[in-house]
mmCIF file of N, CA, C and O in Angstrom:
data_model
loop_
_atom_site.group_PDB
_atom_site.id
_atom_site.type_symbol
_atom_site.label_atom_id
_atom_site.label_comp_id
_atom_site.label_asym_id
_atom_site.label_seq_id
_atom_site.Cartn_x
_atom_site.Cartn_y
_atom_site.Cartn_z
ATOM 1 N N TYR A 1 -27.826 50.307 -36.442
ATOM 2 C CA TYR A 1 -28.833 49.886 -35.312
ATOM 3 C C TYR A 1 -28.510 48.441 -35.223
ATOM 4 O O TYR A 1 -28.644 47.427 -36.219
ATOM 5 N N VAL A 2 -28.133 48.254 -34.267
ATOM 6 C CA VAL A 2 -28.619 46.407 -33.834
ATOM 7 C C VAL A 2 -28.770 45.919 -32.613
ATOM 8 O O VAL A 2 -29.185 46.492 -31.486
ATOM 9 N N GLY A 3 -29.358 44.697 -31.862
ATOM 10 C CA GLY A 3 -30.094 44.014 -31.247
ATOM 11 C C GLY A 3 -31.559 44.872 -30.918
ATOM 12 O O GLY A 3 -31.976 44.296 -29.939
ATOM 13 N N GLU A 4 -32.015 45.342 -32.488
ATOM 14 C CA GLU A 4 -33.049 45.524 -31.949
ATOM 15 C C GLU A 4 -34.495 44.728 -31.985
ATOM 16 O O GLU A 4 -35.155 44.647 -31.264
ATOM 17 N N TYR A 5 -34.045 43.531 -32.276
ATOM 18 C CA TYR A 5 -34.765 42.127 -32.308
ATOM 19 C C TYR A 5 -35.360 41.552 -30.985
ATOM 20 O O TYR A 5 -36.410 41.167 -30.871
ATOM 21 N N GLU A 6 -34.014 41.443 -30.396
ATOM 22 C CA GLU A 6 -34.165 41.285 -29.085
ATOM 23 C C GLU A 6 -35.052 42.258 -28.252
ATOM 24 O O GLU A 6 -35.866 41.735 -27.030
ATOM 25 N N LEU A 7 -35.251 43.264 -28.468
ATOM 26 C CA LEU A 7 -35.666 44.298 -27.381
ATOM 27 C C LEU A 7 -37.537 43.898 -28.230
ATOM 28 O O LEU A 7 -38.422 44.192 -27.338
ATOM 29 N N VAL A 8 -37.744 43.965 -29.264
ATOM 30 C CA VAL A 8 -38.886 44.210 -30.198
ATOM 31 C C VAL A 8 -39.435 42.848 -29.928
ATOM 32 O O VAL A 8 -41.233 42.195 -29.816
ATOM 33 N N PHE A 9 -38.969 41.463 -29.960
ATOM 34 C CA PHE A 9 -39.398 40.213 -29.368
ATOM 35 C C PHE A 9 -38.634 39.174 -28.601
ATOM 36 O O PHE A 9 -37.537 38.900 -29.025
ATOM 37 N N PRO A 10 -38.790 39.580 -27.228
ATOM 38 C CA PRO A 10 -38.223 38.860 -26.327
ATOM 39 C C PRO A 10 -37.925 37.699 -26.410
ATOM 40 O O PRO A 10 -38.294 36.988 -26.735
ATOM 41 N N SER A 11 -36.128 37.141 -26.818
ATOM 42 C CA SER A 11 -35.434 36.285 -26.694
ATOM 43 C C SER A 11 -34.136 36.321 -26.188
ATOM 44 O O SER A 11 -33.697 36.943 -25.740
ATOM 45 N N PHE A 12 -33.800 35.115 -26.700
ATOM 46 C CA PHE A 12 -32.124 34.948 -26.380
ATOM 47 C C PHE A 12 -31.462 36.016 -27.451
ATOM 48 O O PHE A 12 -31.927 36.534 -28.006
ATOM 49 N N ARG A 13 -30.329 36.416 -26.502
ATOM 50 C CA ARG A 13 -29.322 37.389 -27.262
ATOM 51 C C ARG A 13 -28.696 36.277 -28.354
ATOM 52 O O ARG A 13 -27.867 35.459 -28.670
ATOM 53 N N VAL A 14 -28.773 36.981 -29.408
ATOM 54 C CA VAL A 14 -28.301 36.679 -30.625
ATOM 55 C C VAL A 14 -27.474 37.942 -31.511
ATOM 56 O O VAL A 14 -26.974 37.064 -32.769
ATOM 57 N N THR A 15 -27.547 38.886 -31.494
ATOM 58 C CA THR A 15 -26.470 39.846 -31.963
ATOM 59 C C THR A 15 -25.491 39.983 -31.279
ATOM 60 O O THR A 15 -25.086 40.267 -29.391
ATOM 61 N N THR A 16 -24.586 39.936 -31.990
ATOM 62 C CA THR A 16 -23.049 39.993 -31.775
ATOM 63 C C THR A 16 -22.260 41.435 -32.476
ATOM 64 O O THR A 16 -22.825 41.204 -34.117
ATOM 65 N N VAL A 17 -21.732 41.924 -32.364
ATOM 66 C CA VAL A 17 -21.017 43.414 -32.932
ATOM 67 C C VAL A 17 -19.600 43.436 -32.807
ATOM 68 O O VAL A 17 -19.141 43.209 -32.044
ATOM 69 N N ARG A 18 -18.808 42.735 -34.181
ATOM 70 C CA ARG A 18 -17.408 43.359 -34.167
ATOM 71 C C ARG A 18 -17.028 44.478 -34.986
ATOM 72 O O ARG A 18 -17.747 44.757 -36.320
ATOM 73 N N THR A 19 -16.236 45.432 -34.568
ATOM 74 C CA THR A 19 -15.646 46.387 -35.259
ATOM 75 C C THR A 19 -13.923 46.090 -36.296
ATOM 76 O O THR A 19 -13.682 45.455 -35.545
ATOM 77 N N GLU A 20 -13.529 46.938 -36.974
ATOM 78 C CA GLU A 20 -12.363 46.410 -37.684
ATOM 79 C C GLU A 20 -11.864 47.847 -36.906
ATOM 80 O O GLU A 20 -10.293 48.042 -36.841
ATOM 81 N N ARG A 21 -12.260 48.731 -36.632
ATOM 82 C CA ARG A 21 -11.794 50.246 -35.995
ATOM 83 C C ARG A 21 -12.464 50.297 -34.757
ATOM 84 O O ARG A 21 -13.795 49.952 -34.799
ATOM 85 N N GLU A 22 -11.933 51.518 -34.123
ATOM 86 C CA GLU A 22 -12.536 52.369 -33.010
ATOM 87 C C GLU A 22 -14.050 52.765 -33.186
ATOM 88 O O GLU A 22 -13.921 53.534 -34.443
ATOM 89 N N VAL A 23 -14.797 52.646 -32.862
ATOM 90 C CA VAL A 23 -16.238 53.306 -32.603
ATOM 91 C C VAL A 23 -17.002 54.062 -31.491
ATOM 92 O O VAL A 23 -16.494 53.807 -30.484
ATOM 93 N N ILE A 24 -17.551 55.139 -31.879
ATOM 94 C CA ILE A 24 -18.347 55.279 -30.496
ATOM 95 C C ILE A 24 -20.055 54.658 -30.726
ATOM 96 O O ILE A 24 -20.764 54.805 -31.687
ATOM 97 N N ALA A 25 -20.359 53.991 -29.564
ATOM 98 C CA ALA A 25 -21.539 53.661 -29.673
ATOM 99 C C ALA A 25 -22.400 53.974 -29.006
ATOM 100 O O ALA A 25 -22.551 54.384 -27.783
ATOM 101 N N LEU A 26 -23.682 54.315 -29.134
ATOM 102 C CA LEU A 26 -24.598 54.790 -28.217
ATOM 103 C C LEU A 26 -25.812 53.493 -28.083
ATOM 104 O O LEU A 26 -25.889 52.757 -28.538
ATOM 105 N N GLU A 27 -25.868 53.379 -26.769
ATOM 106 C CA GLU A 27 -26.731 52.555 -26.016
ATOM 107 C C GLU A 27 -28.466 52.901 -25.835
ATOM 108 O O GLU A 27 -28.153 53.807 -24.870
ATOM 109 N N LEU A 28 -28.984 52.242 -25.654
ATOM 110 C CA LEU A 28 -30.451 52.802 -25.939
ATOM 111 C C LEU A 28 -30.922 51.534 -24.896
ATOM 112 O O LEU A 28 -31.195 50.267 -25.203
ATOM 113 N N PRO A 29 -31.130 51.663 -23.522
ATOM 114 C CA PRO A 29 -31.778 51.225 -22.588
ATOM 115 C C PRO A 29 -33.111 50.269 -23.104
ATOM 116 O O PRO A 29 -33.899 51.313 -23.413
ATOM 117 N N ARG A 30 -33.267 48.828 -22.262
ATOM 118 C CA ARG A 30 -34.367 48.740 -22.536
ATOM 119 C C ARG A 30 -35.737 49.375 -21.968
ATOM 120 O O ARG A 30 -36.617 49.702 -23.072
ATOM 121 N N TYR A 31 -35.954 49.952 -20.621
ATOM 122 C CA TYR A 31 -36.522 50.644 -20.587
ATOM 123 C C TYR A 31 -37.153 52.398 -21.239
ATOM 124 O O TYR A 31 -38.345 52.104 -21.412
ATOM 125 N N ALA A 32 -35.679 52.277 -21.292
ATOM 126 C CA ALA A 32 -35.854 53.822 -22.544
ATOM 127 C C ALA A 32 -36.816 53.247 -24.388
ATOM 128 O O ALA A 32 -37.352 54.236 -24.749
ATOM 129 N N PHE A 33 -36.015 52.510 -24.773
ATOM 130 C CA PHE A 33 -37.152 51.685 -25.556
ATOM 131 C C PHE A 33 -38.544 51.305 -25.216
ATOM 132 O O PHE A 33 -39.141 51.992 -26.057
ATOM 133 N N VAL A 34 -38.912 50.803 -23.938
ATOM 134 C CA VAL A 34 -40.261 50.539 -24.119
ATOM 135 C C VAL A 34 -40.852 51.961 -24.401
ATOM 136 O O VAL A 34 -42.239 52.042 -24.241
ATOM 137 N N LEU A 35 -40.449 52.739 -23.310
ATOM 138 C CA LEU A 35 -41.010 54.121 -23.114
ATOM 139 C C LEU A 35 -41.420 54.790 -24.463
ATOM 140 O O LEU A 35 -42.431 55.006 -24.369
ATOM 141 N N MET A 36 -40.753 54.552 -25.126
ATOM 142 C CA MET A 36 -40.593 55.389 -26.921
ATOM 143 C C MET A 36 -41.484 54.674 -27.644
ATOM 144 O O MET A 36 -42.323 55.219 -28.313
ATOM 145 N N ILE A 37 -41.452 53.009 -27.501
ATOM 146 C CA ILE A 37 -42.787 52.638 -28.417
ATOM 147 C C ILE A 37 -44.542 53.108 -27.793
ATOM 148 O O ILE A 37 -45.112 52.342 -28.249
ATOM 149 N N SER A 38 -44.169 52.825 -26.524
ATOM 150 C CA SER A 38 -45.456 52.632 -25.582
ATOM 151 C C SER A 38 -46.033 54.395 -26.357
ATOM 152 O O SER A 38 -47.379 55.098 -26.423
ATOM 153 N N GLU A 39 -45.046 55.763 -26.530
ATOM 154 C CA GLU A 39 -46.016 57.061 -26.992
ATOM 155 C C GLU A 39 -45.431 56.875 -28.249
ATOM 156 O O GLU A 39 -46.317 57.830 -28.611
ATOM 157 N N PHE A 40 -44.705 56.183 -29.313
ATOM 158 C CA PHE A 40 -45.556 56.404 -30.872
ATOM 159 C C PHE A 40 -45.689 54.500 -31.357
ATOM 160 O O PHE A 40 -44.240 54.119 -31.893
ATOM 161 N N PRO A 41 -46.396 54.073 -31.089
ATOM 162 C CA PRO A 41 -47.003 52.771 -31.621
ATOM 163 C C PRO A 41 -46.593 52.803 -33.013
ATOM 164 O O PRO A 41 -46.531 51.353 -33.401
ATOM 165 N N GLN A 42 -46.850 53.708 -33.412
ATOM 166 C CA GLN A 42 -46.223 53.440 -35.654
ATOM 167 C C GLN A 42 -45.070 53.077 -35.287
ATOM 168 O O GLN A 42 -44.696 52.349 -36.265
ATOM 169 N N PHE A 43 -44.001 53.811 -34.629
ATOM 170 C CA PHE A 43 -42.891 53.191 -34.539
ATOM 171 C C PHE A 43 -42.303 51.721 -34.271
ATOM 172 O O PHE A 43 -41.802 50.996 -34.640
ATOM 173 N N CYS A 44 -43.023 51.083 -33.450
ATOM 174 C CA CYS A 44 -43.007 50.171 -32.968
ATOM 175 C C CYS A 44 -43.511 48.739 -34.069
ATOM 176 O O CYS A 44 -42.445 47.842 -34.265
ATOM 177 N N GLU A 45 -44.368 49.322 -34.641
ATOM 178 C CA GLU A 45 -44.972 48.145 -35.857
ATOM 179 C C GLU A 45 -43.924 48.332 -37.015
ATOM 180 O O GLU A 45 -43.446 47.454 -37.476
ATOM 181 N N SER A 46 -43.604 49.724 -37.404
ATOM 182 C CA SER A 46 -42.089 49.506 -38.274
ATOM 183 C C SER A 46 -41.007 49.252 -37.998
ATOM 184 O O SER A 46 -40.122 48.277 -38.549
ATOM 185 N N ILE A 47 -40.111 49.204 -37.000
ATOM 186 C CA ILE A 47 -39.224 48.623 -36.322
ATOM 187 C C ILE A 47 -39.546 46.973 -36.152
ATOM 188 O O ILE A 47 -38.544 46.084 -36.223
ATOM 189 N N LYS A 48 -40.668 46.493 -36.126
ATOM 190 C CA LYS A 48 -40.910 44.845 -36.143
ATOM 191 C C LYS A 48 -40.869 44.550 -37.382
ATOM 192 O O LYS A 48 -40.150 42.992 -37.386
ATOM 193 N N ARG A 49 -41.103 44.894 -38.497
ATOM 194 C CA ARG A 49 -40.999 44.758 -39.668
ATOM 195 C C ARG A 49 -39.663 44.236 -39.902
ATOM 196 O O ARG A 49 -39.093 43.772 -40.889
ATOM 197 N N VAL A 50 -39.196 45.767 -39.629
ATOM 198 C CA VAL A 50 -37.600 45.510 -40.055
ATOM 199 C C VAL A 50 -36.788 44.621 -39.186
ATOM 200 O O VAL A 50 -36.120 43.822 -40.213
ATOM 201 N N SER A 51 -37.157 44.349 -38.171
ATOM 202 C CA SER A 51 -36.172 43.453 -37.184
ATOM 203 C C SER A 51 -36.694 42.433 -37.842
ATOM 204 O O SER A 51 -35.532 41.464 -37.795
ATOM 205 N N ARG A 52 -37.356 42.066 -37.935
ATOM 206 C CA ARG A 52 -38.359 40.414 -38.337
ATOM 207 C C ARG A 52 -37.099 40.302 -39.650
ATOM 208 O O ARG A 52 -36.886 39.085 -39.974
ATOM 209 N N ARG A 53 -37.146 40.618 -41.096
ATOM 210 C CA ARG A 53 -36.643 40.765 -42.245
ATOM 211 C C ARG A 53 -34.969 40.481 -41.768
ATOM 212 O O ARG A 53 -34.568 39.721 -42.531
ATOM 213 N N ARG A 54 -34.412 41.694 -40.739
ATOM 214 C CA ARG A 54 -33.572 41.483 -40.612
ATOM 215 C C ARG A 54 -32.661 40.387 -39.776
ATOM 216 O O ARG A 54 -32.006 39.674 -40.138
ATOM 217 N N GLU A 55 -33.309 39.812 -38.967
ATOM 218 C CA GLU A 55 -33.568 38.580 -38.241
ATOM 219 C C GLU A 55 -33.628 37.205 -39.165
ATOM 220 O O GLU A 55 -32.568 35.888 -38.894
ATOM 221 N N GLN A 56 -34.369 37.658 -40.206
ATOM 222 C CA GLN A 56 -34.450 35.964 -41.094
ATOM 223 C C GLN A 56 -32.888 35.492 -42.266
ATOM 224 O O GLN A 56 -33.060 35.241 -42.582
ATOM 225 N N ARG A 57 -32.750 37.287 -42.309
ATOM 226 C CA ARG A 57 -31.387 37.281 -43.352
ATOM 227 C C ARG A 57 -30.858 36.896 -42.643
ATOM 228 O O ARG A 57 -29.745 36.292 -43.607
ATOM 229 N N ARG A 58 -30.238 37.407 -41.410
ATOM 230 C CA ARG A 58 -29.532 36.813 -40.419
ATOM 231 C C ARG A 58 -29.663 35.057 -40.264
ATOM 232 O O ARG A 58 -28.668 34.671 -40.515
ATOM 233 N N ALA A 59 -30.421 34.750 -39.923
ATOM 234 C CA ALA A 59 -30.676 32.902 -40.187
ATOM 235 C C ALA A 59 -30.204 32.539 -41.308
ATOM 236 O O ALA A 59 -30.152 31.896 -41.139
ATOM 237 N N SER A 60 -30.494 33.244 -42.732
ATOM 238 C CA SER A 60 -30.352 32.312 -43.867
ATOM 239 C C SER A 60 -28.640 32.539 -43.699
ATOM 240 O O SER A 60 -28.452 31.513 -44.337
ATOM 241 N N ARG A 61 -28.264 33.431 -43.798
ATOM 242 C CA ARG A 61 -26.763 33.366 -43.719
ATOM 243 C C ARG A 61 -26.293 32.577 -42.943
ATOM 244 O O ARG A 61 -25.350 31.383 -43.339
ATOM 245 N N MET A 62 -26.722 32.412 -41.465
ATOM 246 C CA MET A 62 -26.033 31.395 -40.659
ATOM 247 C C MET A 62 -26.320 30.563 -41.112
ATOM 248 O O MET A 62 -25.387 29.533 -41.065
ATOM 249 N N LYS A 63 -27.064 29.840 -41.912
ATOM 250 C CA LYS A 63 -27.343 28.763 -42.172
ATOM 251 C C LYS A 63 -26.477 28.172 -43.538
ATOM 252 O O LYS A 63 -26.116 26.763 -43.475
ATOM 253 N N GLU A 64 -26.470 29.343 -44.175
ATOM 254 C CA GLU A 64 -25.123 28.771 -45.223
ATOM 255 C C GLU A 64 -23.961 28.536 -44.599
ATOM 256 O O GLU A 64 -23.167 27.940 -45.506
ATOM 257 N N LEU A 65 -23.659 29.363 -43.460
ATOM 258 C CA LEU A 65 -21.946 28.913 -43.136
ATOM 259 C C LEU A 65 -22.343 27.496 -42.312
ATOM 260 O O LEU A 65 -21.042 27.053 -41.992
ATOM 261 N N THR A 66 -23.221 27.464 -41.657
ATOM 262 C CA THR A 66 -23.340 25.711 -41.222
ATOM 263 C C THR A 66 -23.151 25.031 -41.684
ATOM 264 O O THR A 66 -23.469 23.664 -41.484
ATOM 265 N N GLU A 67 -23.621 24.981 -43.183
ATOM 266 C CA GLU A 67 -23.776 23.554 -44.022
ATOM 267 C C GLU A 67 -22.363 22.983 -44.143
ATOM 268 O O GLU A 67 -22.235 22.018 -44.538
ATOM 269 N N GLY A 68 -21.413 23.721 -43.976
ATOM 270 C CA GLY A 68 -20.272 23.041 -44.059
ATOM 271 C C GLY A 68 -19.710 22.658 -45.722
ATOM 272 O O GLY A 68 -20.231 21.827 -46.125
ATOM 273 N N LEU A 69 -18.576 22.966 -45.383
ATOM 274 C CA LEU A 69 -17.516 22.586 -46.723
ATOM 275 C C LEU A 69 -16.173 22.085 -46.262
ATOM 276 O O LEU A 69 -15.753 22.700 -44.999
ATOM 277 N N GLU A 70 -15.562 21.410 -47.139
ATOM 278 C CA GLU A 70 -14.718 20.897 -46.522
ATOM 279 C C GLU A 70 -13.302 21.769 -47.165
ATOM 280 O O GLU A 70 -13.791 22.334 -48.371
ATOM 281 N N ALA A 71 -12.156 22.145 -46.387
ATOM 282 C CA ALA A 71 -11.221 22.546 -46.936
ATOM 283 C C ALA A 71 -10.921 23.083 -48.524
ATOM 284 O O ALA A 71 -10.683 24.285 -49.106
ATOM 285 N N PRO A 72 -10.849 21.780 -49.141
ATOM 286 C CA PRO A 72 -10.468 22.089 -50.640
ATOM 287 C C PRO A 72 -11.575 22.622 -51.522
ATOM 288 O O PRO A 72 -11.587 23.270 -52.091
ATOM 289 N N GLN A 73 -12.722 22.380 -50.607
ATOM 290 C CA GLN A 73 -14.419 22.950 -51.445
ATOM 291 C C GLN A 73 -14.317 23.986 -51.445
ATOM 292 O O GLN A 73 -14.289 24.809 -52.142
ATOM 293 N N PHE A 74 -14.018 24.526 -49.971
ATOM 294 C CA PHE A 74 -14.189 25.703 -50.108
ATOM 295 C C PHE A 74 -12.935 26.558 -50.684
ATOM 296 O O PHE A 74 -13.082 28.093 -51.177
ATOM 297 N N ALA A 75 -12.127 26.128 -50.514
ATOM 298 C CA ALA A 75 -10.663 27.368 -51.628
ATOM 299 C C ALA A 75 -11.012 27.499 -52.891
ATOM 300 O O ALA A 75 -10.735 28.283 -53.506
ATOM 301 N N ALA A 76 -11.387 26.125 -53.435
ATOM 302 C CA ALA A 76 -12.031 26.171 -54.927
ATOM 303 C C ALA A 76 -12.992 27.174 -55.144
ATOM 304 O O ALA A 76 -13.075 27.784 -55.693
ATOM 305 N N CYS A 77 -13.807 27.165 -53.848
ATOM 306 C CA CYS A 77 -15.066 28.058 -54.142
ATOM 307 C C CYS A 77 -14.331 29.773 -54.125
ATOM 308 O O CYS A 77 -15.153 30.808 -55.195
ATOM 309 N N THR A 78 -13.927 29.552 -53.117
ATOM 310 C CA THR A 78 -13.493 31.391 -53.000
ATOM 311 C C THR A 78 -12.539 31.489 -54.438
ATOM 312 O O THR A 78 -12.760 32.503 -54.682
ATOM 313 N N ILE A 79 -11.528 30.647 -54.544
ATOM 314 C CA ILE A 79 -10.969 31.386 -55.834
ATOM 315 C C ILE A 79 -11.490 31.092 -57.004
ATOM 316 O O ILE A 79 -11.730 32.100 -57.735
ATOM 317 N N GLN A 80 -12.739 30.504 -57.415
ATOM 318 C CA GLN A 80 -14.033 30.589 -58.488
ATOM 319 C C GLN A 80 -14.467 31.867 -58.170
ATOM 320 O O GLN A 80 -14.658 32.523 -59.095
ATOM 321 N N CYS A 81 -14.608 32.374 -57.162
ATOM 322 C CA CYS A 81 -15.422 33.757 -56.885
ATOM 323 C C CYS A 81 -14.591 34.749 -57.337
ATOM 324 O O CYS A 81 -14.887 36.152 -57.709
ATOM 325 N N TRP A 82 -13.227 34.444 -56.780
ATOM 326 C CA TRP A 82 -12.499 35.882 -56.980
ATOM 327 C C TRP A 82 -12.223 35.688 -58.686
ATOM 328 O O TRP A 82 -12.216 37.062 -59.152
ATOM 329 N N PHE A 83 -11.861 34.670 -58.645
ATOM 330 C CA PHE A 83 -11.730 34.882 -60.487
ATOM 331 C C PHE A 83 -12.436 35.511 -61.400
ATOM 332 O O PHE A 83 -12.716 36.180 -62.142
ATOM 333 N N ARG A 84 -13.978 34.960 -60.840
ATOM 334 C CA ARG A 84 -15.248 35.367 -62.073
ATOM 335 C C ARG A 84 -15.357 36.534 -61.736
ATOM 336 O O ARG A 84 -15.751 37.193 -62.537
ATOM 337 N N GLU A 85 -15.094 37.481 -60.525
ATOM 338 C CA GLU A 85 -15.669 38.904 -60.346
ATOM 339 C C GLU A 85 -14.470 39.417 -61.033
ATOM 340 O O GLU A 85 -14.514 40.713 -61.636
ATOM 341 N N ARG A 86 -13.153 38.946 -60.530
ATOM 342 C CA ARG A 86 -12.152 39.833 -61.588
ATOM 343 C C ARG A 86 -12.360 39.651 -63.173
ATOM 344 O O ARG A 86 -11.715 40.909 -63.859
ATOM 345 N N MET A 87 -12.589 38.891 -63.586
ATOM 346 C CA MET A 87 -12.748 38.697 -64.980
ATOM 347 C C MET A 87 -13.967 39.687 -65.896
ATOM 348 O O MET A 87 -14.183 40.436 -66.503
ATOM 349 N N ALA A 88 -15.265 39.660 -64.578
ATOM 350 C CA ALA A 88 -16.423 40.917 -64.735
ATOM 351 C C ALA A 88 -15.841 42.169 -64.630
ATOM 352 O O ALA A 88 -16.076 42.588 -65.700
ATOM 353 N N ARG A 89 -14.798 42.269 -64.213
ATOM 354 C CA ARG A 89 -14.231 43.275 -63.812
ATOM 355 C C ARG A 89 -13.695 44.406 -65.273
ATOM 356 O O ARG A 89 -13.304 45.104 -65.780
ATOM 357 N N LYS A 90 -12.764 42.709 -65.566
ATOM 358 C CA LYS A 90 -11.970 42.917 -66.733
ATOM 359 C C LYS A 90 -13.003 43.486 -67.835
ATOM 360 O O LYS A 90 -12.710 44.651 -68.970
ATOM 361 N N ARG A 91 -14.296 42.797 -67.769
ATOM 362 C CA ARG A 91 -14.648 43.135 -69.252
ATOM 363 C C ARG A 91 -15.665 44.447 -69.315
ATOM 364 O O ARG A 91 -15.766 44.679 -70.160
ATOM 365 N N ARG A 92 -16.154 45.134 -68.190
ATOM 366 C CA ARG A 92 -16.384 45.766 -67.726
ATOM 367 C C ARG A 92 -15.637 46.996 -68.437
ATOM 368 O O ARG A 92 -15.919 48.087 -68.735
ATOM 369 N N ARG A 93 -14.316 46.846 -67.813
ATOM 370 C CA ARG A 93 -13.119 47.931 -68.807
ATOM 371 C C ARG A 93 -13.029 47.677 -69.768
ATOM 372 O O ARG A 93 -12.867 49.135 -70.359
ATOM 373 N N GLU A 94 -13.229 46.841 -70.073
ATOM 374 C CA GLU A 94 -12.987 46.752 -71.945
ATOM 375 C C GLU A 94 -13.942 46.992 -72.743
ATOM 376 O O GLU A 94 -13.818 47.910 -73.585
ATOM 377 N N ARG A 95 -15.528 46.874 -72.516
ATOM 378 C CA ARG A 95 -16.484 47.816 -72.556
ATOM 379 C C ARG A 95 -16.842 49.177 -72.488
ATOM 380 O O ARG A 95 -16.795 49.858 -73.539
ATOM 381 N N ALA A 96 -16.188 49.831 -71.696
ATOM 382 C CA ALA A 96 -16.387 50.545 -71.132
ATOM 383 C C ALA A 96 -15.087 51.677 -72.340
ATOM 384 O O ALA A 96 -15.188 52.394 -72.890
ATOM 385 N N ARG A 97 -14.088 51.067 -71.870
ATOM 386 C CA ARG A 97 -12.655 51.664 -73.110
ATOM 387 C C ARG A 97 -13.560 51.518 -74.513
ATOM 388 O O ARG A 97 -13.119 52.531 -75.087
ATOM 389 N N ASN A 98 -13.730 50.799 -75.039
ATOM 390 C CA ASN A 98 -14.426 50.520 -76.777
ATOM 391 C C ASN A 98 -15.795 51.362 -76.717
ATOM 392 O O ASN A 98 -15.311 52.007 -77.440
ATOM 393 N N GLN A 99 -16.541 52.047 -75.736
ATOM 394 C CA GLN A 99 -17.586 53.019 -75.851
ATOM 395 C C GLN A 99 -16.550 53.928 -75.680
ATOM 396 O O GLN A 99 -17.363 55.406 -76.715
ATOM 397 N N ALA A 100 -15.786 54.617 -75.051
ATOM 398 C CA ALA A 100 -14.749 55.791 -75.224
ATOM 399 C C ALA A 100 -14.643 55.927 -76.573
ATOM 400 O O ALA A 100 -14.366 57.130 -77.347
ATOM 401 N N THR A 101 -13.637 54.693 -77.173
ATOM 402 C CA THR A 101 -12.924 54.896 -78.468
ATOM 403 C C THR A 101 -13.950 55.142 -79.547
ATOM 404 O O THR A 101 -13.784 55.553 -80.567
ATOM 405 N N MET A 102 -15.263 54.700 -79.385
ATOM 406 C CA MET A 102 -16.184 54.727 -80.608
ATOM 407 C C MET A 102 -16.961 56.187 -80.587
ATOM 408 O O MET A 102 -17.550 56.189 -81.810
ATOM 409 N N GLN A 103 -16.669 56.442 -79.516
ATOM 410 C CA GLN A 103 -17.519 58.192 -79.503
ATOM 411 C C GLN A 103 -16.675 59.205 -79.985
ATOM 412 O O GLN A 103 -15.637 59.394 -80.195
#
């Protein structure tokens, strides 16, 4: 689900969704949401907690994006992350092979 933060905490729209493939999306209009939480108040409290947590995570990630790196720094960081992950996978495969040969 997306966009629940704007329903629970009325504010400007901050949610945007992009997909890589065609999707079928279901829409719950605001009035239907309001009706649902008036009938089930415990749902409202639960969705508020989840929404707040997701919004904090989103804001944190956005802050990381806007700190800005120059192109060479960004390229170096990207290559380092890729290389470290590749090396970690290689070490895991070697450990798995060593354990298999020991048994």
